[in-house]
Coordinates of C-alpha atoms in Angstrom, one line a residue:
X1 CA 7.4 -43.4 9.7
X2 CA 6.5 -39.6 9.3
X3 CA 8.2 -37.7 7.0
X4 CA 7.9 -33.9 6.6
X5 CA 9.1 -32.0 3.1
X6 CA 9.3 -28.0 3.0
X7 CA 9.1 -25.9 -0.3
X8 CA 9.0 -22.0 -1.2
X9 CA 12.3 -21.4 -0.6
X10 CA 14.5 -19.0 -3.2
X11 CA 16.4 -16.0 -3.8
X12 CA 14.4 -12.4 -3.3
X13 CA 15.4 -8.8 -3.0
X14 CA 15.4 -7.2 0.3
X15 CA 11.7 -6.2 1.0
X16 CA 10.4 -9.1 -0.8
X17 CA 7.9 -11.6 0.0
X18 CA 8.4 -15.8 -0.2
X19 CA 5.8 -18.2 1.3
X20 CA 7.1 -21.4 3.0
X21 CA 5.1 -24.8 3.3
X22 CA 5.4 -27.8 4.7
X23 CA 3.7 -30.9 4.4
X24 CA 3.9 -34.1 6.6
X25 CA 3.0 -37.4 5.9
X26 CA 3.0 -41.0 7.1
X27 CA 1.7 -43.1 9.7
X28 CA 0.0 -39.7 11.7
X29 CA -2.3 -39.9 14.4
X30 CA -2.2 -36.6 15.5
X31 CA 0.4 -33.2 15.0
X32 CA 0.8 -31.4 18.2
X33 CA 3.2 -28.4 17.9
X34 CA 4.2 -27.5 14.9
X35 CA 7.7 -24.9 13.8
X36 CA 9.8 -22.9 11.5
X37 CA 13.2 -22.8 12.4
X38 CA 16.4 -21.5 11.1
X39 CA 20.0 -21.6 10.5
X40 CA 23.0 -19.7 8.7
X41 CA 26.6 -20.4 8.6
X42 CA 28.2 -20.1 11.7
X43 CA 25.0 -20.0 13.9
X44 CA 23.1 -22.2 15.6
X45 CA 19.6 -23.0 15.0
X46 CA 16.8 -20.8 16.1
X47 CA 13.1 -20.6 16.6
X48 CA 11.3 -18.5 13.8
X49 CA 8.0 -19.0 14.7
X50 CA 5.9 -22.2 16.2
X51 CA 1.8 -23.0 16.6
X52 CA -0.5 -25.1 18.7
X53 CA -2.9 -27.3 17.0
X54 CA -5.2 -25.3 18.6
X55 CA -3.8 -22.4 16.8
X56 CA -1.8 -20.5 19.5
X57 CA 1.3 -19.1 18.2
X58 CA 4.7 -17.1 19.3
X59 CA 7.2 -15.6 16.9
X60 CA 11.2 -14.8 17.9
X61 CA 10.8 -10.9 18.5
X62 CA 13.3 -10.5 15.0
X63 CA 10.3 -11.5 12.8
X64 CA 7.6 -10.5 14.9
X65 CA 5.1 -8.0 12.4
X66 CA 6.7 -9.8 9.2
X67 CA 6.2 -13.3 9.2
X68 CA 3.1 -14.8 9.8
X69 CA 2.6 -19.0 10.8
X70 CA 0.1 -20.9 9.9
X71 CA -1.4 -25.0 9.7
X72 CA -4.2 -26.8 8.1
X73 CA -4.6 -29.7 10.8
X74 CA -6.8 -32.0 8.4
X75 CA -4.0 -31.5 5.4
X76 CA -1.5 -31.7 8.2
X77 CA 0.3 -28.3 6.6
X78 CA 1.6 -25.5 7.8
X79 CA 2.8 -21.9 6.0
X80 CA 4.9 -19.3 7.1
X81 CA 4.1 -16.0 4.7
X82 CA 7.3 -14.1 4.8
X83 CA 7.1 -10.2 4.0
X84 CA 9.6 -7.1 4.4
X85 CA 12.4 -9.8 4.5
X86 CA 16.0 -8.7 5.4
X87 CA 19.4 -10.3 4.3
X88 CA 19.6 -11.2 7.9
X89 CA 16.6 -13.4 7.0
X90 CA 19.1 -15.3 5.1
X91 CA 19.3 -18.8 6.2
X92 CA 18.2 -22.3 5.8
X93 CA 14.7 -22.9 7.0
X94 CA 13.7 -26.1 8.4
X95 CA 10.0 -27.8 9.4
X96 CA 9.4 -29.0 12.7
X97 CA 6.3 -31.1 14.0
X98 CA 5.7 -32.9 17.2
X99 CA 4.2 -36.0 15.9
X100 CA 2.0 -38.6 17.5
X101 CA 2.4 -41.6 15.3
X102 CA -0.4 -44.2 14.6
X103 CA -0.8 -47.0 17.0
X104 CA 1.6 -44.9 18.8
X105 CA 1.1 -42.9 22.4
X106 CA 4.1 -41.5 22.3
X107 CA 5.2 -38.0 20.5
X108 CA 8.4 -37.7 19.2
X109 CA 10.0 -34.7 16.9
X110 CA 10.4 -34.8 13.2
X111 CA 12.6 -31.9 11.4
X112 CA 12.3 -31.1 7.3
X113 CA 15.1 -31.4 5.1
X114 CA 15.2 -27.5 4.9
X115 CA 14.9 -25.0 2.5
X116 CA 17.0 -22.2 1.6
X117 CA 16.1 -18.3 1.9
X118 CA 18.3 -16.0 0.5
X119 CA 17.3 -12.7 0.7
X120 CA 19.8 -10.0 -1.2
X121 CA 20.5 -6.5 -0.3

């Protein structure tokens, strides 16, 4: 089993700052992709920002120059600094990770629990 936990989340002011993290653990043999995503009431879930294990990432054009994503591949961790955040930042933020499991060829897709961002105006 793989399980992956987030933390950083809380309340900050509009042109605040919060770091997200997330850490996997369990029966890993290797982390492909890894995510942030997101999702407030009444929406659906959306892509924040994802990276390769090689390092190669993409960020949806809304957070592009803010947020920043990054991993630790032998901690299997990842990070997304958060800065200049907007109440539309709002939302609950969840981990993502394309997981090889041990004795395992196969990847499969493990989401977070989520953590809340609540940015104020």
């Amino acid at each position: 089993q793989v399980q992956l936990v987030e933390s950083g989340g809380g309340l900050v002011q509009a042109g605040g700052s919060l770091r997200l993290a997330c850490a996997a653990s369990g029966s890993i043999f290797r982390i492909n992709a890894m995510g942030w995503y997101r999702q407030s009431p009444g929406k659906q879930r959306e892509l924040v920002a994802i990276i390769t294990s090689g390092g190669t990432t993409n960020y949806a054009d809304s957070v592009k120059g803010r947020f920043t994503i990054s991993r630790d591949n032998a901690k299997n961790t990842m990070s997304l600094q958060m800065n200049s955040l907007k109440p539309e930042d709002t939302a609950v933020y969840y981990c993502q990770s394309k997981v090889v499991a041990s004795h395992t060829v196969v990847e499969r897709t493990y989401w977070g629990r989520g953590t809340q961002v609540t940015v104020s105006s």
